[in-house]
Coordinates of C-alpha atoms and ligand atoms in Angstrom, one line a residue:
M193 CA 107.1 74.7 33.9
A194 CA 108.7 72.0 36.0
D195 CA 109.2 69.9 32.8
L196 CA 110.8 72.9 31.1
L197 CA 113.2 73.3 34.0
S198 CA 114.2 69.6 34.1
L199 CA 114.7 69.6 30.3
S200 CA 116.9 72.6 30.4
S201 CA 119.0 71.2 33.3
F202 CA 119.3 67.9 31.4
L203 CA 120.5 69.8 28.3
F204 CA 122.9 71.8 30.4
S205 CA 124.4 68.6 31.9
I206 CA 124.9 67.1 28.5
I207 CA 126.6 70.2 27.1
T208 CA 128.8 70.5 30.2
F209 CA 129.7 66.8 29.9
F210 CA 130.7 67.1 26.2
F211 CA 132.6 70.4 26.9
F212 CA 134.8 68.8 29.6
Y213 CA 135.2 65.6 27.5
F214 CA 136.4 67.7 24.5
L215 CA 138.7 69.7 26.7
S216 CA 140.3 66.6 28.3
V217 CA 140.8 64.9 24.9
H218 CA 142.1 68.1 23.3
G219 CA 144.3 68.7 26.4
D220 CA 145.9 65.2 26.1
N221 CA 146.6 65.7 22.4
S222 CA 148.3 69.0 22.9
T223 CA 150.5 67.5 25.6
Q224 CA 151.4 64.6 23.2
S225 CA 151.9 66.8 20.2
S226 CA 154.0 69.4 22.0
I227 CA 157.0 67.2 21.9
T228 CA 158.1 66.6 18.3
Q229 CA 160.3 63.6 17.7
I230 CA 163.1 63.3 15.2
N231 CA 161.8 62.7 11.8
Y232 CA 164.1 60.1 10.3
D233 CA 162.4 60.3 6.9
L234 CA 164.0 63.7 6.6
Y235 CA 167.1 63.4 8.8
H236 CA 170.0 61.1 8.8
S237 CA 170.9 59.3 12.0
S238 CA 174.5 60.3 13.1
R239 CA 175.7 56.8 12.1
N240 CA 174.1 57.0 8.7
L241 CA 175.4 60.4 8.1
M242 CA 179.0 59.5 8.9
D243 CA 178.7 56.3 6.8
E244 CA 177.4 58.3 3.8
I245 CA 180.1 60.9 4.1
K246 CA 182.8 58.2 4.3
E247 CA 181.4 56.6 1.1
M248 CA 181.2 60.0 -0.7
V249 CA 184.8 60.7 0.2
H250 CA 185.8 57.3 -1.3
R251 CA 183.9 58.0 -4.5
H252 CA 185.7 61.4 -4.9
S253 CA 189.2 60.8 -3.7
D254 CA 190.6 63.2 -6.3
R255 CA 189.2 66.1 -4.4
L256 CA 187.9 64.8 -1.0
S257 CA 189.8 63.3 1.9
M258 CA 188.8 62.5 5.4
E259 CA 190.7 62.1 8.7
K260 CA 189.4 61.2 12.1
V261 CA 191.0 62.8 15.1
K262 CA 190.7 61.4 18.6
A263 CA 191.3 62.9 22.0
G264 CA 190.3 62.1 25.6
N265 CA 190.9 62.7 29.3
K266 CA 189.5 61.4 32.6
G267 CA 187.7 58.5 31.1
Y268 CA 186.0 60.5 28.4
S269 CA 186.9 60.4 24.8
A270 CA 185.7 62.1 21.5
E271 CA 186.4 61.6 17.9
I272 CA 185.9 64.2 15.2
A273 CA 185.9 63.6 11.4
V274 CA 187.4 66.3 9.3
V275 CA 186.7 66.3 5.5
T276 CA 189.1 68.3 3.3
Y277 CA 188.1 69.5 -0.1
C278 CA 191.1 70.5 -2.4
K279 CA 190.9 70.2 -6.2
G280 CA 193.9 70.4 -8.4
K281 CA 197.2 71.9 -7.1
K282 CA 197.6 71.9 -3.3
D283 CA 197.7 75.1 -1.2
S284 CA 201.3 76.4 -1.2
A285 CA 203.3 79.6 -1.3
E286 CA 203.4 79.5 -5.1
N287 CA 199.8 78.5 -5.3
P288 CA 198.0 80.2 -2.4
K289 CA 194.3 79.3 -1.9
L290 CA 191.7 80.7 0.4
R291 CA 191.5 78.4 3.5
I292 CA 188.0 77.9 4.8
L293 CA 187.1 76.0 8.0
L294 CA 183.5 75.2 8.7
S295 CA 182.0 73.5 11.7
F296 CA 178.6 72.0 12.1
G297 CA 176.8 70.2 14.9
Q298 CA 178.6 71.8 17.8
H299 CA 175.4 71.6 19.7
G300 CA 173.7 68.1 19.8
R301 CA 170.1 69.2 19.2
E302 CA 170.8 71.3 16.1
L303 CA 170.5 68.4 13.6
I304 CA 169.8 70.5 10.6
T305 CA 173.3 72.0 10.7
S306 CA 174.9 68.5 10.0
E307 CA 172.4 68.0 7.1
L308 CA 173.7 71.3 5.6
A309 CA 177.3 70.0 5.9
F310 CA 176.2 66.9 4.0
R311 CA 174.5 69.0 1.3
I312 CA 177.6 71.3 0.9
M313 CA 179.8 68.2 0.5
S314 CA 177.4 66.7 -2.0
I315 CA 177.7 69.9 -4.1
L316 CA 181.5 70.0 -3.7
S317 CA 181.7 66.4 -5.0
E318 CA 179.3 67.4 -7.8
E319 CA 176.8 64.7 -6.8
K320 CA 174.2 67.4 -6.2
H321 CA 173.6 70.5 -8.4
L322 CA 173.5 74.0 -7.0
P323 CA 170.6 75.8 -8.7
G324 CA 171.7 78.8 -10.7
M325 CA 175.4 77.8 -10.8
D326 CA 176.9 76.3 -14.0
E327 CA 179.7 73.8 -13.9
A328 CA 182.4 76.2 -15.3
S329 CA 181.6 79.0 -12.8
L330 CA 181.6 76.4 -9.9
N331 CA 185.0 75.0 -11.0
S332 CA 186.6 78.4 -11.3
I333 CA 185.4 79.2 -7.7
L334 CA 186.5 75.9 -6.3
D335 CA 190.0 76.0 -7.8
K336 CA 190.9 78.9 -5.5
V337 CA 189.9 77.4 -2.2
V338 CA 190.7 74.6 0.3
I339 CA 187.8 73.8 2.5
K340 CA 187.8 71.8 5.7
V341 CA 184.4 70.6 6.9
V342 CA 183.7 69.3 10.4
P343 CA 180.2 67.8 9.8
M344 CA 179.5 66.8 13.4
E345 CA 181.7 68.4 16.0
N346 CA 179.7 67.0 18.9
I347 CA 178.9 63.4 18.0
N348 CA 178.6 62.3 21.7
G349 CA 176.0 65.0 22.4
R350 CA 174.2 64.2 19.2
K351 CA 173.9 60.5 20.3
L352 CA 172.2 61.7 23.5
V353 CA 169.7 63.6 21.5
E354 CA 169.0 60.5 19.3
G355 CA 168.6 58.5 22.5
G356 CA 165.6 60.8 23.5
D357 CA 167.2 63.8 25.2
L358 CA 166.0 66.1 22.5
C359 CA 167.0 69.3 24.3
E360 CA 170.6 68.4 24.9
R361 CA 173.1 70.8 23.4
R362 CA 176.2 69.9 25.5
N363 CA 178.8 67.2 24.8
G364 CA 178.7 63.6 26.2
R365 CA 179.7 64.8 29.7
G366 CA 177.6 67.9 30.0
V367 CA 179.9 70.7 28.8
D368 CA 178.8 73.3 26.3
L369 CA 181.5 73.2 23.6
N370 CA 180.8 76.8 22.6
R371 CA 181.7 78.0 26.1
N372 CA 184.9 75.9 26.6
W373 CA 187.3 78.2 24.7
S374 CA 189.7 80.5 26.4
V375 CA 188.6 84.0 25.4
D376 CA 186.7 85.4 28.4
W377 CA 186.1 81.8 29.6
G378 CA 184.0 81.0 32.6
K379 CA 182.3 84.3 33.2
K380 CA 178.7 83.7 34.2
E381 CA 175.7 86.0 33.5
K382 CA 172.9 86.4 36.0
D383 CA 170.6 84.0 34.1
Y384 CA 173.4 81.4 33.8
D385 CA 171.9 77.9 33.3
P386 CA 174.4 75.0 33.6
Y387 CA 172.1 72.8 31.6
E388 CA 172.6 75.1 28.7
E389 CA 176.0 76.8 29.1
N390 CA 178.3 74.7 31.4
P391 CA 181.8 76.0 30.4
G392 CA 183.7 73.0 31.8
I393 CA 186.3 72.9 34.6
A394 CA 188.9 74.9 32.6
P395 CA 189.3 76.4 29.1
F396 CA 189.9 73.5 26.6
S397 CA 189.0 70.9 29.3
E398 CA 187.0 69.0 26.6
P399 CA 188.6 66.7 24.0
E400 CA 186.3 68.1 21.2
S401 CA 187.6 71.7 21.9
Q402 CA 191.2 70.5 22.0
I403 CA 190.8 68.8 18.6
M404 CA 189.2 71.9 17.1
R405 CA 191.8 74.3 18.5
K406 CA 194.7 72.2 17.1
L407 CA 192.9 72.0 13.7
A408 CA 192.4 75.7 13.5
V409 CA 196.0 76.6 14.7
S410 CA 197.6 74.2 12.1
F411 CA 195.2 75.1 9.2
E412 CA 195.3 78.9 9.8
P413 CA 192.0 79.5 8.0
H414 CA 191.1 82.8 6.4
I415 CA 187.4 82.2 7.0
W416 CA 185.8 80.4 9.9
V417 CA 182.1 79.7 10.2
N418 CA 180.5 78.0 13.2
V419 CA 177.1 76.8 12.1
H420 CA 174.2 76.7 14.6
S421 CA 170.4 76.9 14.6
G422 CA 167.8 78.4 16.9
M423 CA 167.3 81.7 15.0
E424 CA 168.3 83.3 11.7
A425 CA 171.4 85.4 12.1
L426 CA 174.8 86.2 10.7
F427 CA 177.1 87.0 13.6
M428 CA 180.7 88.4 13.6
P429 CA 182.8 88.8 16.8
Y430 CA 182.4 89.5 19.6
D431 CA 180.1 87.2 21.5
H432 CA 181.3 88.2 25.0
K433 CA 180.8 91.9 24.6
N434 CA 178.6 94.4 22.9
T435 CA 181.2 95.5 20.3
T436 CA 182.5 94.5 16.9
P437 CA 186.1 94.8 15.8
D438 CA 186.8 98.1 14.0
G439 CA 188.5 99.2 10.8
L440 CA 189.3 96.9 7.9
P441 CA 188.3 93.6 9.6
L442 CA 184.8 95.0 10.3
Q443 CA 184.4 96.3 6.7
Q444 CA 185.4 92.9 5.2
M445 CA 183.2 90.9 7.5
K446 CA 180.2 93.2 7.3
S447 CA 180.2 93.5 3.5
L448 CA 180.3 89.8 3.1
L449 CA 177.5 89.2 5.6
E450 CA 175.3 91.9 4.0
E451 CA 175.7 90.2 0.6
V452 CA 174.7 86.9 2.0
N453 CA 171.8 88.4 3.8
Q454 CA 170.5 90.0 0.7
L455 CA 171.0 87.1 -1.6
H456 CA 170.1 84.2 0.6
C457 CA 168.2 85.3 3.7
Q458 CA 165.8 87.8 2.0
K459 CA 167.3 90.4 4.5
R460 CA 165.6 88.6 7.4
C461 CA 168.9 87.6 9.1
M462 CA 170.2 89.7 12.0
I463 CA 173.7 91.0 11.3
G464 CA 176.1 92.2 14.0
S465 CA 178.3 91.1 16.9
G466 CA 176.9 88.0 18.7
G467 CA 177.0 89.8 22.0
G468 CA 175.3 92.9 20.7
S469 CA 172.5 91.2 18.7
V470 CA 171.5 88.0 20.3
G471 CA 170.3 89.5 23.6
Y472 CA 172.9 87.8 25.9
F473 CA 176.7 87.6 26.2
A474 CA 178.4 84.3 25.5
H475 CA 181.7 83.8 27.2
G476 CA 184.4 81.4 25.9
T477 CA 183.0 80.9 22.4
A478 CA 184.8 79.4 19.4
T479 CA 184.3 82.4 17.1
D480 CA 185.8 84.9 19.6
F481 CA 188.8 82.6 20.0
M482 CA 189.2 82.2 16.2
Y483 CA 189.2 85.9 15.8
D484 CA 191.2 87.0 18.8
V485 CA 193.8 84.2 19.2
V486 CA 194.0 82.3 15.9
R487 CA 193.5 85.7 14.1
V488 CA 191.2 84.4 11.4
P489 CA 190.4 87.6 9.4
M490 CA 186.8 86.6 8.9
A491 CA 185.2 84.7 11.7
F492 CA 181.5 84.1 11.8
T493 CA 178.7 82.3 13.6
F494 CA 175.7 81.5 11.4
E495 CA 172.3 80.7 12.8
I496 CA 170.4 79.0 10.0
Y497 CA 167.0 78.2 11.3
G498 CA 164.7 78.8 14.2
D499 CA 161.0 78.3 15.0
V500 CA 160.1 81.1 17.4
T501 CA 156.5 79.7 17.8
A502 CA 157.6 76.4 19.2
P503 CA 157.3 75.9 23.0
S504 CA 160.7 75.9 24.7
S505 CA 160.2 72.2 25.7
D506 CA 159.8 71.2 22.0
C507 CA 163.4 71.4 21.1
F508 CA 163.4 69.4 17.9
K509 CA 160.8 71.8 16.5
M510 CA 162.5 74.8 17.9
F511 CA 165.9 74.1 16.3
N512 CA 165.1 72.0 13.2
P513 CA 162.6 72.3 10.3
T514 CA 160.0 69.5 10.7
D515 CA 158.4 69.3 7.2
L516 CA 159.9 68.5 3.8
A517 CA 159.3 71.9 2.2
S518 CA 161.1 73.9 5.0
Y519 CA 163.8 71.3 5.3
N520 CA 164.6 71.7 1.6
S521 CA 164.3 75.4 1.6
V522 CA 166.8 75.8 4.5
L523 CA 169.3 73.5 2.8
D524 CA 168.9 75.2 -0.6
D525 CA 169.2 78.7 0.8
W526 CA 172.1 78.1 3.1
S527 CA 174.2 75.9 0.7
A528 CA 173.9 78.7 -1.8
A529 CA 175.0 81.1 0.9
F530 CA 178.1 79.1 1.5
F531 CA 179.0 79.1 -2.2
T532 CA 178.6 82.8 -2.3
I533 CA 181.2 83.0 0.5
F534 CA 183.5 80.6 -1.5
K535 CA 183.0 82.9 -4.5
L536 CA 183.5 86.3 -2.8
G537 CA 186.2 85.2 -0.4
P538 CA 189.1 85.0 -3.0
H539 CA 188.3 88.6 -4.1
Q540 CA 189.6 89.7 -0.8
L541 CA 192.5 87.2 -0.8
G542 CA 195.2 89.8 -1.7
E543 CA 194.3 92.0 1.2
I544 CA 193.9 89.0 3.5
Q545 CA 197.3 87.6 2.4
S546 CA 199.2 90.7 3.3
K547 CA 197.5 90.6 6.6
A548 CA 198.2 86.9 7.0
S549 CA 201.9 87.3 6.3
V550 CA 202.2 89.7 9.2
V551 CA 200.4 87.2 11.4
K552 CA 202.8 84.4 10.3
L553 CA 205.8 86.5 11.3
D554 CA 204.1 87.1 14.6
K555 CA 203.5 83.4 15.1
L556 CA 207.2 82.6 15.1
V557 CA 207.1 83.1 18.9
S558 CA 206.8 79.6 20.3
I559 CA 204.0 77.6 18.8
D560 CA 204.3 75.1 21.7
E561 CA 203.4 77.8 24.2
Y562 CA 200.7 78.9 21.8
L563 CA 199.2 75.5 22.0
D564 CA 199.8 75.3 25.7
G565 CA 196.7 77.1 26.8
Y566 CA 197.8 79.1 29.7
L567 CA 199.3 82.0 27.7
M568 CA 196.3 82.0 25.4
E569 CA 194.1 83.0 28.2
R570 CA 196.1 86.1 28.9
R571 CA 196.2 87.2 25.2
N572 CA 194.1 89.5 23.4
R573 CA 194.5 90.8 19.8
Y574 CA 197.5 92.9 20.9
G575 CA 198.7 90.4 23.6
K576 CA 201.7 89.2 21.6
K577 CA 203.6 92.4 22.6
I578 CA 203.1 91.5 26.2
E579 CA 204.6 88.1 25.6
V580 CA 207.6 89.5 23.8
L581 CA 208.2 91.8 26.8
E582 CA 207.8 88.9 29.1
L583 CA 210.4 86.9 27.2
G584 CA 212.8 89.9 27.5
M585 CA 212.3 90.0 31.2
Q586 CA 213.0 86.2 31.4
E587 CA 216.4 86.7 29.7
I588 CA 217.4 89.5 32.1
R589 CA 216.4 87.3 35.0
A590 CA 218.5 84.4 33.6
Y591 CA 221.6 86.7 33.2
Y592 CA 221.1 88.1 36.7
R593 CA 221.1 84.5 38.2
L594 CA 224.2 83.6 36.2
F595 CA 226.0 86.7 37.4
L596 CA 225.0 85.9 41.1
L597 CA 226.2 82.2 40.7
S598 CA 229.6 83.2 39.2
S599 CA 230.1 85.8 42.0
V600 CA 229.4 83.1 44.6
L601 CA 231.8 80.7 42.9
L602 CA 234.5 83.4 42.7
L603 CA 234.0 84.2 46.3
C604 CA 234.3 80.5 47.2
M605 CA 237.5 80.1 45.2
F606 CA 238.8 83.2 47.0
C607 CA 237.8 81.9 50.4
S608 CA 239.3 78.4 49.7
R609 CA 242.7 80.0 48.8
I610 CA 242.6 82.0 52.1
S611 CA 241.5 79.0 54.1
K612 CA 244.2 76.8 52.6
T613 CA 246.9 79.4 53.4
K614 CA 245.5 80.6 56.7
C615 CA 243.4 78.0 58.6
S616 CA 243.0 74.9 56.2
R617 CA 239.2 74.9 56.4
P618 CA 237.4 72.7 53.7
I619 CA 235.7 74.5 50.8
V620 CA 232.4 72.6 51.4
S621 CA 231.8 74.2 54.8
A622 CA 232.3 77.6 53.3
I623 CA 229.5 76.9 50.7
S624 CA 227.2 75.4 53.2
L625 CA 227.1 78.4 55.3
Ligands
ZN51 ZN1 173.9 76.2 18.9

């Protein structure tokens, strides 16, 4: 009996030992594997990507061009590359084209978005083939558009990610570039986290946002898409409140998004206003500014990929596909989605143009003030009327001041005449009183 007891306690000790040993080994592995590193077999480094884009533009100078725009303040500077696609005749009054502005990589950790930019440019240059699209159809679509692509809006933030800070989404000095725009800027929700959403010290405090604002105001796009990752969604304005625009703009945007969802997202994508669908309000976003201030008729934020099973500390996995099959499927699906937008967009051009001509007349009121920033904050979609009224008031004030000044001068002249004739007092002393 004693032997039996000692044997069973020996066995129990061995089982316990192996149990804890297995647990400790497994535990270590799970900690190590919970942080996925950037897979450079799939992804370009930021430097490689920009070099490859530059070479591609050189190879196709008949349709692609690239400019680099720099800005900076307080010891911080940023540079943004903008690639323009325009084939054949240039956009003009006689030859109007649909103007499309696309931005990728606004958040450093969302590497897949810049890969998509590269894929779209490869198809535009015809170095890559878009499945299901023959050359003639592609050319007829692309003759009607001018496309500006910002492949990596936040290159400084992206470099921090490549340096090992895999969860960084902000720019090189800790500001979230999608909270630094002037529409409803700076408002903070209860769960505000400065590591995620720091809006900066003022609207457009950041060089990257200043560059993007100038680009949008000068280009006047008909379509704007801000491309992100973290989930699968097709958002329209507004991000800062739980409503969408109404009437024709809503119909135009909604029908386009529904088509994209059906054709390229297998109806998985969430559609609606950013603020109403994502579960939180975002204040000071680029898309709300594009719609409200630049008056882009169709302004969107696309979320192209998200791994909801990834732990929140495993940012590379949460925001980017980690295996070849899902990497390719995201790029195939979403590049096709963008070409559907290029194809369907011109069908609405007539309607958009009549709307745009009204906007252009509207914009005759001081473009410098428009760029200045202060007035922007006070504007909404109907804010232009307020500004016109304000200009009227300024004129009345100026006339009133002129009237007062001439009255004083007349009074002085009158006094001087009296003083000369009666008591010879100098004019200066009369004004100084
Ligand atoms: Zn993002």
